Coordinates of N, CA and C in Angstrom, one line a residue:
S1 N -26.6 70.2 -12.8 CA -27.6 70.4 -12.4 C -28.1 71.6 -11.3
A2 N -29.1 72.7 -11.7 CA -29.0 73.6 -10.3 C -29.8 72.7 -8.8
D3 N -30.4 71.3 -9.1 CA -30.5 70.5 -7.9 C -29.5 69.9 -7.2
L4 N -28.8 69.4 -8.0 CA -27.3 68.9 -7.6 C -26.7 70.1 -6.3
E5 N -26.3 71.1 -7.0 CA -25.7 72.2 -6.5 C -26.4 72.8 -5.2
K6 N -27.7 72.8 -5.5 CA -28.5 73.4 -4.0 C -28.3 71.7 -3.1
I7 N -28.3 70.9 -3.4 CA -28.2 69.5 -2.2 C -26.8 69.2 -1.8
S8 N -25.5 70.1 -2.9 CA -24.4 69.9 -2.5 C -24.3 71.0 -1.3
N9 N -24.6 71.9 -1.5 CA -24.7 73.2 -1.0 C -25.2 72.8 0.8
M10 N -26.4 71.9 0.4 CA -26.9 71.8 1.9 C -26.3 70.2 2.7
R11 N -25.4 69.7 2.2 CA -24.7 68.8 2.8 C -23.4 69.7 3.4
V12 N -23.2 70.3 2.7 CA -21.8 71.5 3.3 C -22.4 72.0 4.4
F13 N -23.2 72.4 4.4 CA -23.9 73.2 5.5 C -24.3 72.4 6.8
G14 N -24.7 71.2 6.5 CA -24.9 70.0 7.4 C -23.6 69.7 8.1
H15 N -22.8 69.5 7.6 CA -21.6 69.0 7.9 C -20.8 69.9 8.8
L16 N -20.7 71.5 8.1 CA -20.5 72.4 9.1 C -21.2 72.7 10.5
A17 N -22.6 72.4 10.4 CA -23.3 72.5 11.8 C -22.8 71.6 12.3
G18 N -22.8 70.4 12.0 CA -22.2 69.5 12.8 C -21.0 69.7 13.4
A19 N -20.0 69.8 12.7 CA -18.6 70.2 12.8 C -18.5 71.1 14.4
V20 N -19.5 72.5 14.3 CA -19.6 73.4 15.1 C -20.3 72.6 16.5
I21 N -21.1 71.6 16.2 CA -21.3 71.3 17.4 C -20.3 70.2 18.1
V22 N -19.6 69.4 17.2 CA -18.6 68.5 17.8 C -17.8 68.8 18.7
A23 N -17.2 70.4 17.8 CA -15.9 71.3 18.8 C -16.5 71.7 19.7
T24 N -17.7 72.0 19.9 CA -18.5 72.5 21.4 C -18.2 71.5 22.4
I25 N -18.8 70.4 21.9 CA -18.9 69.4 23.2 C -17.4 68.9 23.2
F26 N -16.3 69.0 22.5 CA -15.0 68.6 23.1 C -14.3 69.4 23.2
A27 N -14.9 70.7 22.9 CA -13.7 72.1 23.2 C -12.7 71.8 24.7
D28 N -13.4 71.1 25.8 CA -12.6 71.1 26.6 C -12.0 69.9 26.8
A29 N -12.0 68.7 26.2 CA -11.3 67.1 26.2 C -10.4 67.2 25.1
V30 N -10.7 68.1 24.2 CA -9.3 68.1 22.8 C -8.8 69.2 22.6
P31 N -7.3 69.0 22.9 CA -6.4 70.4 22.3 C -7.3 71.0 21.1
L32 N -7.3 72.9 21.5 CA -7.5 73.5 20.6 C -6.7 73.1 18.9
Y33 N -5.4 72.9 19.0 CA -4.6 72.8 17.6 C -5.5 71.4 17.0
L34 N -5.9 70.5 17.6 CA -6.4 69.1 17.3 C -7.4 69.3 16.7
L35 N -8.4 70.1 17.3 CA -9.9 70.4 16.7 C -9.6 71.6 15.7
A36 N -8.9 72.4 15.5 CA -8.7 73.2 14.4 C -8.0 72.3 13.3
A37 N -7.0 71.5 13.4 CA -6.7 70.3 12.4 C -7.8 70.1 11.7
W38 N -8.7 69.4 12.7 CA -9.5 68.3 12.1 C -11.0 69.5 11.1
G39 N -10.7 70.4 11.7 CA -11.7 71.7 10.9 C -11.3 72.2 10.0
I40 N -10.1 72.0 9.6 CA -9.4 72.8 8.6 C -9.7 71.0 7.6
A41 N -9.2 70.3 7.8 CA -9.3 68.9 7.2 C -10.9 68.8 6.5
L42 N -11.2 69.0 7.3 CA -13.3 68.7 7.4 C -13.4 69.7 6.0
I43 N -13.2 71.2 6.2 CA -13.4 72.0 5.6 C -12.8 71.5 4.1
M44 N -11.6 71.3 3.9 CA -10.9 70.8 2.5 C -11.6 69.8 1.9
S45 N -12.1 68.7 2.7 CA -12.7 67.3 2.0 C -13.9 68.1 1.6
L46 N -14.7 68.8 2.4 CA -15.9 69.2 1.8 C -16.1 69.9 0.4
W47 N -15.0 70.8 0.5 CA -15.0 71.9 -0.5 C -14.3 70.6 -2.0
N48 N -13.5 69.6 -1.7 CA -13.4 68.6 -2.7 C -14.8 68.0 -3.1
A49 N -15.3 68.0 -2.3 CA -16.6 67.0 -2.4 C -17.6 67.6 -3.2
Q50 N -17.7 68.8 -2.9 CA -18.7 69.9 -3.5 C -17.8 70.2 -5.0
R51 N -16.8 70.2 -5.1 CA -16.3 70.7 -6.7 C -16.8 69.0 -7.4
L52 N -16.4 68.1 -6.9 CA -16.7 67.1 -7.6 C -17.9 66.6 -7.6
D53 N -19.2 66.9 -7.0 CA -20.3 67.4 -7.2 C -20.9 68.2 -8.2
L54 N -20.1 69.1 -8.6 CA -20.4 70.1 -9.5 C -19.9 69.6 -10.9
M55 N -18.6 69.1 -11.0 CA -18.0 68.4 -12.1 C -19.3 67.6 -12.7
L56 N -19.9 66.9 -11.6 CA -21.2 65.7 -12.0 C -22.1 66.1 -12.8
S57 N -22.6 67.7 -12.4 CA -24.0 68.2 -12.6 C -24.6 67.6 -13.7
E58 N -24.3 67.5 -14.5 CA -24.8 67.0 -16.0 C -24.5 65.5 -16.2
I59 N -24.5 64.6 -15.3 CA -24.6 63.2 -15.5 C -25.8 62.6 -16.1
E60 N -26.8 63.4 -15.4 CA -27.7 62.8 -16.4 C -28.2 62.7 -17.6
R61 N -27.2 63.2 -18.3 CA -27.1 63.4 -19.8 C -26.2 62.5 -20.6
R62 N -25.3 61.7 -19.7 CA -24.4 61.0 -20.1 C -23.9 59.8 -19.0
P63 N -23.1 58.9 -19.5 CA -22.5 57.9 -18.4 C -21.4 58.3 -17.7
M64 N -21.5 57.8 -16.7 CA -20.3 58.3 -16.1 C -19.2 57.3 -16.2
A65 N -18.1 58.1 -16.2 CA -16.6 57.8 -16.8 C -16.1 57.0 -15.3
R66 N -15.3 55.6 -15.6 CA -15.0 55.3 -14.5 C -13.9 56.1 -13.6
S67 N -13.4 56.6 -13.9 CA -12.1 57.8 -13.5 C -13.3 59.0 -12.6
E68 N -14.5 58.9 -13.3 CA -15.0 59.9 -12.3 C -15.7 59.4 -11.1
F69 N -16.1 58.1 -11.3 CA -16.9 57.0 -10.1 C -15.4 57.0 -8.7
I70 N -14.5 56.6 -9.9 CA -13.3 56.7 -8.8 C -13.1 57.6 -7.8
S71 N -12.9 58.5 -8.6 CA -12.4 60.1 -8.0 C -13.7 60.6 -7.3
Y72 N -14.9 60.5 -7.4 CA -16.0 60.7 -6.4 C -16.1 59.9 -5.2
A73 N -15.9 58.3 -5.4 CA -15.8 57.7 -4.2 C -14.5 58.0 -2.8
I74 N -13.5 58.4 -3.6 CA -12.3 58.8 -2.7 C -12.8 60.2 -2.4
G75 N -13.6 61.4 -2.8 CA -13.7 62.6 -2.4 C -14.8 62.3 -1.5
I76 N -15.7 61.5 -1.6 CA -16.9 61.4 -0.4 C -16.0 60.3 0.7
G77 N -15.3 59.7 0.4 CA -14.4 59.0 1.5 C -13.5 59.8 2.1
A78 N -13.1 60.8 1.7 CA -12.0 61.6 2.3 C -13.2 62.3 3.5
V79 N -14.2 62.9 3.1 CA -15.3 63.3 4.1 C -15.3 62.2 5.4
A80 N -15.4 61.3 4.9 CA -16.1 60.3 5.7 C -14.7 59.7 7.0
M81 N -13.9 60.1 5.9 CA -12.4 59.8 7.1 C -11.9 60.7 8.1
V82 N -12.3 62.1 7.8 CA -12.1 63.2 8.8 C -13.5 62.7 9.8
W83 N -14.3 62.4 9.5 CA -15.3 62.3 10.6 C -15.0 61.0 11.4
S84 N -14.6 60.2 10.7 CA -14.0 58.7 11.5 C -13.1 59.0 12.6
F85 N -12.3 60.0 12.3 CA -11.2 60.4 13.2 C -11.7 61.0 14.3
A86 N -12.9 62.1 14.1 CA -13.5 62.4 15.4 C -13.9 61.2 16.3
L87 N -14.6 60.0 15.6 CA -15.1 59.3 16.2 C -14.1 58.2 16.7
L88 N -12.9 58.0 16.2 CA -11.5 57.4 16.8 C -10.8 58.4 17.6
G89 N -10.9 59.3 17.4 CA -9.6 60.3 18.1 C -10.1 61.3 19.5
F90 N -11.5 61.8 19.1 CA -12.2 62.5 19.9 C -12.9 62.2 20.9
A91 N -13.6 60.9 20.4 CA -14.8 60.2 21.3 C -13.8 59.4 22.2
P92 N -12.8 58.9 22.6 CA -12.1 58.4 24.2 C -11.9 59.5 25.1
R93 N -11.3 60.6 24.5 CA -11.5 61.5 25.4 C -12.6 62.4 26.0
G94 N -13.7 61.9 25.5 CA -14.7 63.2 26.2 C -15.6 61.9 27.0
E95 N -16.5 62.7 28.1 CA -17.7 62.0 28.5 C -18.3 60.6 27.5
L96 N -19.1 59.6 28.5 CA -19.8 58.8 27.8 C -20.6 59.7 27.0
A97 N -21.2 60.8 27.3 CA -22.7 61.4 26.7 C -22.2 62.1 25.9
D98 N -21.0 62.9 25.7 CA -20.2 63.2 24.4 C -19.7 62.4 23.3
Q99 N -19.6 61.4 24.0 CA -19.5 60.4 22.9 C -20.6 59.7 22.4
Y100 N -21.6 59.9 22.6 CA -22.9 59.5 22.2 C -23.4 60.6 21.5
A101 N -23.4 61.8 21.8 CA -23.8 63.3 20.9 C -22.8 62.9 20.0
L102 N -21.5 62.8 19.6 CA -21.0 62.6 18.2 C -21.6 61.5 17.6
F103 N -22.1 60.3 18.0 CA -22.8 59.1 17.4 C -24.0 59.9 16.5
T104 N -24.5 60.3 17.3 CA -26.0 61.4 17.2 C -25.8 62.2 15.9
V105 N -24.7 63.4 16.0 CA -24.0 64.4 14.9 C -23.5 63.1 13.7
I106 N -23.2 62.3 13.5 CA -22.8 61.4 12.2 C -24.1 60.8 11.8
A107 N -24.9 60.1 12.5 CA -26.2 59.9 12.5 C -27.0 60.5 11.6
M108 N -27.2 62.2 12.2 CA -27.6 63.1 11.8 C -27.3 63.2 9.9
L109 N -26.0 62.9 9.8 CA -25.5 63.6 8.7 C -25.8 62.4 7.6
I110 N -25.7 61.4 8.2 CA -26.1 59.8 7.3 C -27.8 60.3 6.8
A111 N -28.4 60.4 7.9 CA -29.8 60.4 7.4 C -30.2 61.8 6.6
G112 N -29.4 62.7 6.6 CA -29.4 64.1 5.8 C -29.1 63.3 4.5
S113 N -27.7 62.4 4.6 CA -27.5 62.3 2.9 C -28.6 60.9 2.4
V114 N -28.9 60.3 3.3 CA -30.2 59.5 3.0 C -31.2 60.6 2.0
V115 N -31.3 61.2 2.5 CA -32.9 62.1 2.3 C -32.6 62.8 0.8
N116 N -31.4 63.5 1.1 CA -31.0 64.8 0.0 C -30.1 64.0 -1.5
M117 N -29.3 63.1 -0.9 CA -28.6 62.8 -1.9 C -29.1 61.3 -2.4
S118 N -30.3 61.3 -2.4 CA -30.7 60.2 -3.1 C -30.4 60.1 -4.4
S119 N -30.3 60.7 -5.3 CA -29.4 61.0 -6.7 C -28.3 60.6 -6.9
V120 N -27.8 60.5 -5.7 CA -26.2 60.0 -6.0 C -26.0 59.2 -4.8
P121 N -26.4 58.0 -4.8 CA -26.3 56.7 -3.6 C -25.2 56.4 -3.6
L122 N -24.1 57.1 -4.2 CA -22.7 56.6 -3.9 C -22.2 57.5 -2.9
A123 N -22.5 58.4 -2.4 CA -22.1 59.3 -1.7 C -22.7 59.0 -0.4
T124 N -23.8 58.2 -0.3 CA -24.8 58.0 1.1 C -23.8 56.6 1.1
V125 N -23.7 55.6 0.7 CA -22.9 54.1 0.6 C -21.7 54.7 1.4
T126 N -21.1 55.4 0.6 CA -19.7 55.4 1.1 C -19.2 56.2 2.4
F127 N -20.2 57.1 2.5 CA -20.1 57.8 3.6 C -20.2 56.9 5.4
A128 N -22.1 56.5 5.1 CA -22.1 55.4 5.9 C -21.5 54.5 5.9
G129 N -21.1 54.0 5.2 CA -19.9 52.8 5.4 C -18.9 52.9 6.1
L130 N -18.0 53.9 5.6 CA -17.1 54.4 6.3 C -17.0 54.4 8.0
T131 N -18.0 55.5 7.9 CA -18.2 55.9 9.4 C -19.1 54.8 10.0
G132 N -19.8 54.2 9.5 CA -20.3 53.5 10.1 C -19.9 52.2 10.9
T133 N -18.4 52.2 9.7 CA -17.6 50.9 10.4 C -16.5 51.2 11.6
C134 N -16.5 52.5 11.1 CA -15.4 53.5 12.9 C -16.3 53.2 13.7
G135 N -17.7 53.5 13.7 CA -18.4 53.9 14.9 C -19.0 52.2 15.3
M136 N -19.0 51.2 14.4 CA -19.1 50.2 15.2 C -17.8 49.8 16.3
A137 N -16.6 49.9 15.6 CA -15.2 49.7 16.1 C -15.2 50.6 17.5
R138 N -15.9 51.9 17.5 CA -15.6 52.5 18.5 C -16.5 52.4 19.8
L139 N -17.7 51.4 19.5 CA -19.1 51.0 20.1 C -18.5 49.8 20.8
L140 N -17.4 49.0 20.0 CA -16.7 47.7 20.8 C -16.0 48.2 21.7
L141 N -15.2 49.5 21.7 CA -14.1 49.7 22.5 C -15.1 50.3 23.7
L142 N -16.5 50.6 23.7 CA -16.9 51.4 24.7 C -18.0 50.1 25.2
A143 N -18.0 48.7 24.8 CA -18.6 48.1 25.5 C -18.5 47.7 27.0
P144 N -19.4 47.2 27.5 CA -19.6 47.2 29.4 C -18.2 46.5 29.6
W145 N -18.0 45.5 28.7 CA -16.7 44.1 29.2 C -15.4 45.3 29.2
N146 N -15.4 46.9 28.6 CA -14.4 47.2 28.7 C -14.2 48.3 29.8
R147 N -15.1 48.4 30.5 CA -15.3 49.2 31.4 C -15.1 48.7 33.0
V148 N -14.9 47.3 32.9 CA -14.8 46.8 34.1 C -13.5 47.4 34.9
R149 N -13.8 48.0 36.3 CA -12.6 48.5 36.8 C -12.1 47.8 37.9
P150 N -10.8 47.3 38.1 CA -10.2 46.4 39.0 C -10.8 46.7 40.4
A151 N -10.9 45.7 41.6 CA -11.6 46.0 42.6 C -10.4 46.4 43.7

């Protein structure tokens, strides 16, 4: 439907805006080739997710096949894994404020998914589940007991 296409375009725009913010934040801490590779991976995964969205545009009129469900979950999972890489690969290289800014960008993407992708809850659950798990792991690594400096 036209609504799903519009929502999918909004998701792509939100992710790209978030990527620009993240690239700006980590430009001094992460090598350019790594940021570029991450950006390309994000664009490719978003292109695939949007392609899958458009394939499911008439899903209200028919049942979803198991293969479509699995393909869609993998497609959204790929987007989540690219963001998870930023959490685990970029965050340790930045200042504490940079790391929290990255968490904020991902939280914004999850909130946007909750609001805009309510018709496709699998997208929100998959993205939030994967990035949330990596975020929790990253926060455990940031915990105060990991920052104790020897005297």
